């Protein structure tokens, strides 16, 4: 059974602070996606990483994929209250019919 | 774009009745759609994988006779909760994957809040 460990599960910070969310597994991913979800809505795809060592940036968000494609991180610079939400990582493994395995999620609260 | 809609967005039903939730990919074809359930402040739990023109594949512990899934076209999948009970109350979310995809990306609908009284 593939597991995706996401940490931390809860994070409460002040506006302007930086933060990093981690996603780790013992298995190699085909690809990994990061989603953001607001209460009462569906998750919205932020980014997909496929290549080991890949770094993608989305404004103040930086996504990294580990060289071995077993881990990923999301770094937010100068967090803003609008960044508040549930962040989910989800991985696809070779041969699992394209199902995504989700991490436990990180609930982020950014206080003004 | 990759837009997925769900209908209804919320529904209240009485115990023992059935409820149908629709999931549509609006601007792309989706051979595969997925149905998830989410409890408050928790991650998504995959219920079943729905493939167009074939039977759905259910995850372990999900009752296939209770949660009926139909994927009749490349843009529509439905989830019917039969003989609903209060414990079925939850947030149900569908997702769709493009017919041709490299990275297994899924695009999610806005979710359906089901309350069984």
CSV table of C-alpha atoms in Angstrom, one decimal:
chain,number,residue,atom,x,y,z
A,1,UNK,CA,0.0,0.0,0.0
A,2,UNK,CA,1.4,3.3,-1.0
A,3,UNK,CA,1.4,6.1,1.6
A,4,UNK,CA,2.0,9.7,1.2
A,5,UNK,CA,3.0,11.5,4.4
A,6,UNK,CA,2.2,15.2,4.4
A,7,UNK,CA,3.4,17.6,7.1
A,8,UNK,CA,2.6,19.6,9.0
A,9,UNK,CA,-1.1,19.0,9.2
A,10,UNK,CA,-1.9,22.3,10.7
A,11,UNK,CA,-0.1,25.6,10.4
A,12,UNK,CA,-1.0,29.0,11.7
A,13,UNK,CA,1.2,31.9,10.9
A,14,UNK,CA,1.3,35.7,10.6
A,15,UNK,CA,1.0,37.5,7.4
A,16,UNK,CA,4.5,38.0,5.8
A,17,UNK,CA,6.0,34.8,7.2
A,18,UNK,CA,7.4,32.0,5.1
A,19,UNK,CA,6.4,28.4,5.3
A,20,UNK,CA,7.1,25.0,3.8
A,21,UNK,CA,4.9,22.0,3.5
A,22,UNK,CA,6.4,18.5,2.9
A,23,UNK,CA,5.1,15.4,1.1
A,24,UNK,CA,7.1,12.2,1.5
A,25,UNK,CA,6.8,8.6,0.4
A,26,UNK,CA,9.0,5.5,0.2
A,27,UNK,CA,7.7,4.9,-3.3
A,28,UNK,CA,8.7,6.6,-6.5
A,29,UNK,CA,6.0,8.8,-8.1
A,30,UNK,CA,5.1,9.0,-11.8
A,31,UNK,CA,3.9,12.5,-11.1
A,32,UNK,CA,2.8,14.6,-8.1
A,33,UNK,CA,0.2,17.2,-8.0
A,34,UNK,CA,-0.4,20.0,-5.5
A,35,UNK,CA,-3.9,21.2,-4.9
A,36,UNK,CA,-5.5,24.0,-2.8
A,37,UNK,CA,-9.0,23.7,-1.4
A,38,UNK,CA,-11.2,26.3,0.2
A,39,UNK,CA,-14.1,25.3,2.5
A,40,UNK,CA,-17.1,24.0,0.7
A,41,UNK,CA,-15.3,23.9,-2.7
A,42,UNK,CA,-13.4,21.3,-4.7
A,43,UNK,CA,-9.6,21.2,-4.8
A,44,UNK,CA,-8.0,23.4,-7.5
A,45,UNK,CA,-4.9,22.1,-9.2
A,46,UNK,CA,-1.9,24.3,-8.5
A,47,UNK,CA,0.9,22.4,-10.2
A,48,UNK,CA,2.1,19.1,-11.5
A,49,UNK,CA,5.7,17.9,-11.2
A,50,UNK,CA,7.0,15.0,-13.2
A,51,UNK,CA,10.8,15.2,-13.5
A,52,UNK,CA,13.1,14.5,-10.6
A,53,UNK,CA,14.7,17.7,-9.3
A,54,UNK,CA,12.1,19.8,-11.0
A,55,UNK,CA,11.3,23.3,-9.6
A,56,UNK,CA,8.2,25.2,-10.5
A,57,UNK,CA,7.2,28.6,-9.4
A,58,UNK,CA,3.7,30.1,-9.2
A,59,UNK,CA,4.0,33.7,-8.0
A,60,UNK,CA,5.0,33.3,-4.3
A,61,UNK,CA,4.7,29.5,-4.3
A,62,UNK,CA,7.7,27.4,-5.1
A,63,UNK,CA,7.3,23.6,-5.7
A,64,UNK,CA,10.2,21.2,-5.7
A,65,UNK,CA,10.2,17.5,-6.7
A,66,UNK,CA,13.0,15.4,-5.1
A,67,UNK,CA,15.7,14.0,-7.3
A,68,UNK,CA,14.5,10.5,-6.6
A,69,UNK,CA,10.9,11.4,-7.2
A,70,UNK,CA,9.9,10.2,-3.7
A,71,UNK,CA,9.2,13.6,-2.1
A,72,UNK,CA,8.1,17.1,-2.8
A,73,UNK,CA,7.8,20.4,-1.1
A,74,UNK,CA,5.7,23.5,-1.3
A,75,UNK,CA,7.3,26.8,-0.1
A,76,UNK,CA,5.2,30.0,0.3
A,77,UNK,CA,7.1,33.2,0.6
A,78,UNK,CA,5.5,36.2,2.4
A,79,UNK,CA,2.2,34.4,3.1
A,80,UNK,CA,-0.9,36.5,2.8
A,81,UNK,CA,-4.4,35.9,4.3
A,82,UNK,CA,-5.6,34.9,0.9
A,83,UNK,CA,-3.3,31.9,1.0
A,84,UNK,CA,-5.4,30.4,3.8
A,85,UNK,CA,-6.8,27.0,2.9
A,86,UNK,CA,-6.2,23.3,2.7
A,87,UNK,CA,-3.2,22.2,0.7
A,88,UNK,CA,-3.1,18.7,-0.6
A,89,UNK,CA,-0.4,16.8,-2.3
A,90,UNK,CA,-1.4,13.8,-4.5
A,91,UNK,CA,0.9,11.3,-6.1
A,92,UNK,CA,0.4,8.9,-9.0
A,93,UNK,CA,2.5,5.7,-9.0
A,94,UNK,CA,3.4,3.5,-12.0
A,95,UNK,CA,0.8,0.8,-12.6
A,96,UNK,CA,-1.8,2.0,-10.2
A,97,UNK,CA,-4.3,2.8,-13.0
A,98,UNK,CA,-3.9,6.5,-12.6
A,99,UNK,CA,-5.4,6.8,-9.2
A,100,UNK,CA,-4.1,9.5,-7.1
A,101,UNK,CA,-3.1,8.9,-3.5
A,102,UNK,CA,-3.6,11.9,-1.3
A,103,UNK,CA,-1.6,13.1,1.6
A,104,UNK,CA,-3.4,14.0,4.8
A,105,UNK,CA,-3.5,17.7,3.9
A,106,UNK,CA,-2.1,20.8,5.5
A,107,UNK,CA,-4.6,23.3,6.9
A,108,UNK,CA,-2.9,26.7,6.6
A,109,UNK,CA,-4.2,29.8,8.4
A,110,UNK,CA,-2.5,33.1,7.7
A,111,UNK,CA,-3.5,35.8,10.2
A,112,UNK,CA,-3.5,39.5,9.1
B,1,UNK,CA,-9.4,25.0,-19.6
B,2,UNK,CA,-10.5,22.0,-17.6
B,3,UNK,CA,-13.8,22.7,-16.0
B,4,UNK,CA,-15.8,20.1,-14.1
B,5,UNK,CA,-19.3,20.8,-12.8
B,6,UNK,CA,-21.4,19.0,-10.2
B,7,UNK,CA,-25.1,19.1,-9.6
B,8,UNK,CA,-26.6,19.6,-7.2
B,9,UNK,CA,-24.2,21.7,-5.1
B,10,UNK,CA,-26.1,20.7,-2.0
B,11,UNK,CA,-29.0,18.4,-1.2
B,12,UNK,CA,-31.1,17.5,1.8
B,13,UNK,CA,-33.0,14.2,1.7
B,14,UNK,CA,-34.9,12.0,4.1
B,15,UNK,CA,-33.5,8.8,5.4
B,16,UNK,CA,-34.4,5.9,3.1
B,17,UNK,CA,-34.6,7.9,-0.1
B,18,UNK,CA,-32.1,7.9,-3.0
B,19,UNK,CA,-30.1,10.8,-4.3
B,20,UNK,CA,-28.3,11.2,-7.6
B,21,UNK,CA,-25.3,13.5,-8.1
B,22,UNK,CA,-24.1,14.4,-11.6
B,23,UNK,CA,-20.5,15.1,-12.6
B,24,UNK,CA,-19.8,16.7,-16.0
B,25,UNK,CA,-16.6,17.6,-17.7
B,26,UNK,CA,-17.6,20.8,-19.6
B,27,UNK,CA,-14.7,21.4,-22.0
B,28,UNK,CA,-12.8,18.1,-22.3
B,29,UNK,CA,-13.5,14.5,-22.7
B,30,UNK,CA,-12.9,12.3,-19.7
B,31,UNK,CA,-12.5,8.5,-20.1
B,32,UNK,CA,-12.0,8.2,-16.4
B,33,UNK,CA,-13.8,10.0,-13.6
B,34,UNK,CA,-13.3,9.5,-9.8
B,35,UNK,CA,-15.6,9.9,-6.9
B,36,UNK,CA,-14.4,11.0,-3.5
B,37,UNK,CA,-15.8,11.6,-0.1
B,38,UNK,CA,-14.5,14.1,2.3
B,39,UNK,CA,-15.1,14.6,6.0
B,40,UNK,CA,-14.6,18.0,7.7
B,41,UNK,CA,-11.0,19.1,7.9
B,42,UNK,CA,-9.8,15.9,6.4
B,43,UNK,CA,-8.3,14.8,3.1
B,44,UNK,CA,-10.1,13.2,0.2
B,45,UNK,CA,-11.0,9.5,0.4
B,46,UNK,CA,-11.4,7.8,-3.0
B,47,UNK,CA,-14.6,5.8,-3.3
B,48,UNK,CA,-14.5,4.5,-6.8
B,49,UNK,CA,-13.0,4.9,-10.3
B,50,UNK,CA,-15.5,5.3,-13.1
B,51,UNK,CA,-14.6,4.4,-16.7
B,52,UNK,CA,-16.8,5.3,-19.6
B,53,UNK,CA,-18.8,2.3,-20.9
B,54,UNK,CA,-17.7,-0.1,-18.2
B,55,UNK,CA,-18.4,-1.0,-14.5
B,56,UNK,CA,-16.9,1.2,-11.8
B,57,UNK,CA,-14.1,-0.1,-9.7
B,58,UNK,CA,-14.8,0.4,-6.0
B,59,UNK,CA,-12.3,0.9,-3.2
B,60,UNK,CA,-12.1,-1.5,-0.4
B,61,UNK,CA,-14.9,-0.9,2.1
B,62,UNK,CA,-17.1,1.0,-0.2
B,63,UNK,CA,-20.5,-0.7,-0.8
B,64,UNK,CA,-21.1,-0.9,-4.5
B,65,UNK,CA,-24.9,-1.6,-4.0
B,66,UNK,CA,-25.2,1.6,-1.9
B,67,UNK,CA,-23.2,3.9,-4.1
B,68,UNK,CA,-24.2,3.2,-7.7
B,69,UNK,CA,-22.0,4.8,-10.3
B,70,UNK,CA,-22.8,5.2,-14.0
B,71,UNK,CA,-20.4,6.6,-16.6
B,72,UNK,CA,-22.6,6.7,-19.7
B,73,UNK,CA,-20.6,9.2,-21.8
B,74,UNK,CA,-17.2,10.8,-22.0
B,75,UNK,CA,-18.5,13.9,-20.2
B,76,UNK,CA,-20.9,12.5,-17.6
B,77,UNK,CA,-20.7,10.3,-14.6
B,78,UNK,CA,-23.4,9.9,-11.9
B,79,UNK,CA,-23.3,8.8,-8.3
B,80,UNK,CA,-26.5,7.5,-6.8
B,81,UNK,CA,-26.6,7.1,-3.0
B,82,UNK,CA,-29.4,4.5,-2.5
B,83,UNK,CA,-31.4,4.2,0.7
B,84,UNK,CA,-29.5,7.1,2.3
B,85,UNK,CA,-28.9,7.2,6.0
B,86,UNK,CA,-27.6,10.0,8.2
B,87,UNK,CA,-24.2,8.4,8.2
B,88,UNK,CA,-24.0,9.0,4.5
B,89,UNK,CA,-24.1,12.7,5.1
B,90,UNK,CA,-20.8,14.1,3.7
B,91,UNK,CA,-19.2,16.2,1.0
B,92,UNK,CA,-18.9,14.3,-2.2
B,93,UNK,CA,-16.5,15.4,-4.9
B,94,UNK,CA,-15.9,14.1,-8.3
B,95,UNK,CA,-12.9,14.6,-10.6
B,96,UNK,CA,-12.2,13.9,-14.2
B,97,UNK,CA,-9.0,13.0,-16.0
B,98,UNK,CA,-8.5,13.9,-19.7
B,99,UNK,CA,-8.6,11.1,-22.1
B,100,UNK,CA,-5.0,11.8,-23.1
B,101,UNK,CA,-2.8,12.7,-20.2
B,102,UNK,CA,0.8,12.3,-19.3
B,103,UNK,CA,0.8,13.1,-15.6
B,104,UNK,CA,-2.5,11.7,-14.4
B,105,UNK,CA,-3.8,15.1,-13.5
B,106,UNK,CA,-7.3,15.2,-12.2
B,107,UNK,CA,-9.7,18.2,-12.3
B,108,UNK,CA,-12.2,18.5,-9.5
B,109,UNK,CA,-15.8,19.5,-9.4
B,110,UNK,CA,-17.0,22.0,-6.8
B,111,UNK,CA,-18.5,19.2,-4.6
B,112,UNK,CA,-21.9,18.2,-3.4
B,113,UNK,CA,-22.9,18.6,0.2
B,114,UNK,CA,-25.3,15.8,1.1
B,115,UNK,CA,-27.3,16.0,4.4
B,116,UNK,CA,-29.6,13.0,5.3
B,117,UNK,CA,-32.2,13.7,7.9
